[in-house]
Amino acid sequence: MDTIVALCKRRGFIFASSEIYGGFNGFFDYGPLGVELKKNIRDCWWDDMVRRRDDIVGLESSIIMHPKVWQASGHVDGFTDPLVDCKASKLRYRADQLFFSPVVIDGNTVGYVSALESERTAAELQEAAESFKRKKAIQGTLAPVAPRDMTEATPEEIALIPSPATGEPGSLTPPRSFNMMFQTNVGALTDGSSVAYLRPETAQGMFVDFKNVVDTGRVKLPFGIAQIGKSFRNEITPRNFIFRSREFEQMEMEYFIHEDADWSKCHQEWIEWCRQWLLSIGLPDTHLSLYAHPKEKLAFYSRGTVDIMFRYPFGVQELWGIAARGNYDLTQHANASGKPQEIFDEATKKKFTPHVIEPAVGVDRIVLAVLCAGYAEEDVKDEKGNVEKRVVLRLSPRIAPVKVAILPLLKNKEQLVARAQALYKKLQRRYAVFYDESGAIGKRYRRQDEIGTPWCVTIDFDTIEKDGTFTLRDRDTMEQKRVTEADLFALLEEKVY
Ligand code: GAP
């Protein structure tokens, strides 16, 4: 992760927010290359999800909605995480991410150890237990640790579990519910009557505008409403760079189906659609897996949720959640607003409230996934045969921030520069391209490799003196071949869609 974070900063993909003031935990800025990468991901999703389908329409709802929306949706009462305070250090932890274990020697519990959730939680607890035994000089056989999280701790245990901040017991509080919605006030008054919320998900916009879309959009079941936009959550422990932040962007789609439709089949189809889409933007199959939420952990209205997981450097984590939500959301809004959210069934001549399948993904998590999967360091030979390290970002041409770099062989040869500039301007009308005339050609290739540019074009003397062809260099194979301008446009047409 450190390498990825350093590359993001060095090459202008992602910066800490408000960096000159020391940064702001859980917030990030996308730099010149990051903003292109993110836009390409959004555009691919929008094109594939909305424009290239006949059954899905788009929406852009407001970020701040009527507070009653969040009461009806259940977020005011239930959008909480369990929070544990350390009274000594003033640090806060998510109770389900803070693990502990009794230290058991010869069958007797002699103390407790704690560790924050990580790839090595159990191993860290075991090491802490061994160190505890050594420090206290207790003889006997240490039992293997039995990790549990703080939501499972009894009041007696909480008093004995050491804080990860101080290493001492006695300062951790019992878990309490912490609502993750950011509050604001709308209008001049700042009393309770003006409280509103920054949306914690884009999904509710689609439910609240359901009737508007049905009445105006010429849609027929099954159909979907899709939206891309910012969401905000006051995460207790934002972490792993942009993986869990407090301001992030979601791409969500609500697919409405008949109440009698085979929801399970539709759910499976959407899981596969999402998986295929991730492959289409270049994520390797080997890094993806599925996780079905256990029935007993689902919300009462939920029929099933499957997450597409991605193997990040810090562990296998949720990338995309695909939930079958019954007709809970529309029913809640119908009850709270007094306005039925129904559709008329021509076949049965009855009205009903449609059910929904919801694929919901975070753009930032996709950005992080493509950066992690695409990053590689390789030993290659330079023109003189010396071995050097090349950093390469294998981004799919669909999402790469720059599609082609145009490189005149020499910057002081007017004809080379004029031809390169002409091609650059022509390509620029349709594609994000980069013009670079400074430095040795090998160095210029390396600069493009590091930011994921799939192709470099070198304009040389043969281009202007012979047949007009130029050298096309492939980022992944490093192979070079001579192509015509028409070949280049055909290649881009095929690969960038
Ligand atoms: N409407 C359903 C919903 O919002 P969610 O699982 O809470 O479900 C959907 O969020 C997706 O949004 C997640 O799978 C993840 O990709 C992204 N996401 C959620 N919280 C995030 C955070 N704090 N930072 C970045 N992305 C987040």
Coordinates of C-alpha atoms and ligand atoms in Angstrom, one line a residue, residues 79 200-203 233 235 242-250 252 254 307 318-321 325 358 360-365, ligand 1:
F79 CA -27.4 3.8 10.4
P200 CA -25.0 8.5 3.3
E201 CA -26.0 6.7 0.1
T202 CA -27.4 7.7 -3.3
A203 CA -30.0 4.9 -3.3
R233 CA -20.4 8.9 6.2
E235 CA -16.8 6.7 9.6
I242 CA -9.4 5.8 -0.2
F243 CA -10.9 2.4 0.7
R244 CA -12.9 3.7 3.6
S245 CA -13.3 7.5 3.6
R246 CA -15.8 9.9 4.9
E247 CA -16.6 11.5 1.6
F248 CA -16.8 9.1 -1.4
E249 CA -18.6 8.4 -4.6
Q250 CA -21.1 5.7 -5.3
E252 CA -25.9 2.6 -7.5
E254 CA -32.2 0.1 -8.3
D307 CA -20.6 -8.9 -2.1
E318 CA -15.9 -5.7 -0.1
L319 CA -15.9 -3.9 -3.5
W320 CA -19.5 -4.2 -4.7
G321 CA -22.6 -5.2 -2.8
R325 CA -34.2 -5.7 -0.8
E358 CA -29.7 -3.1 -5.8
A360 CA -24.1 -0.6 -5.2
V361 CA -20.4 0.1 -5.7
G362 CA -17.9 2.8 -4.6
V363 CA -16.0 4.5 -7.4
D364 CA -13.0 5.1 -5.0
R365 CA -12.8 1.4 -4.2
Ligands
GAP1 N1 -27.3 1.6 -0.9 C1 -26.6 0.5 -0.4 C2 -25.3 0.9 0.2 O1 -25.0 2.1 0.2 P1 -23.1 -0.1 1.2 O2 -22.6 -1.5 1.2 O3 -23.2 0.7 2.5 O4 -24.6 -0.2 0.5 C3 -22.2 0.4 -1.2 O5 -22.3 0.8 0.2 C4 -20.7 0.5 -1.7 O6 -20.3 1.8 -1.4 C5 -19.7 -0.4 -1.0 O7 -19.7 -1.7 -1.5 C6 -18.4 0.3 -1.2 O8 -17.9 0.0 -2.5 C7 -18.9 1.8 -1.1 N2 -18.6 2.4 0.2 C8 -19.3 2.3 1.3 N3 -18.8 3.0 2.3 C9 -17.7 3.5 1.8 C10 -16.7 4.4 2.4 N4 -16.7 4.8 3.7 N5 -15.6 4.7 1.6 C11 -15.5 4.3 0.3 N6 -16.5 3.6 -0.2 C12 -17.5 3.1 0.5

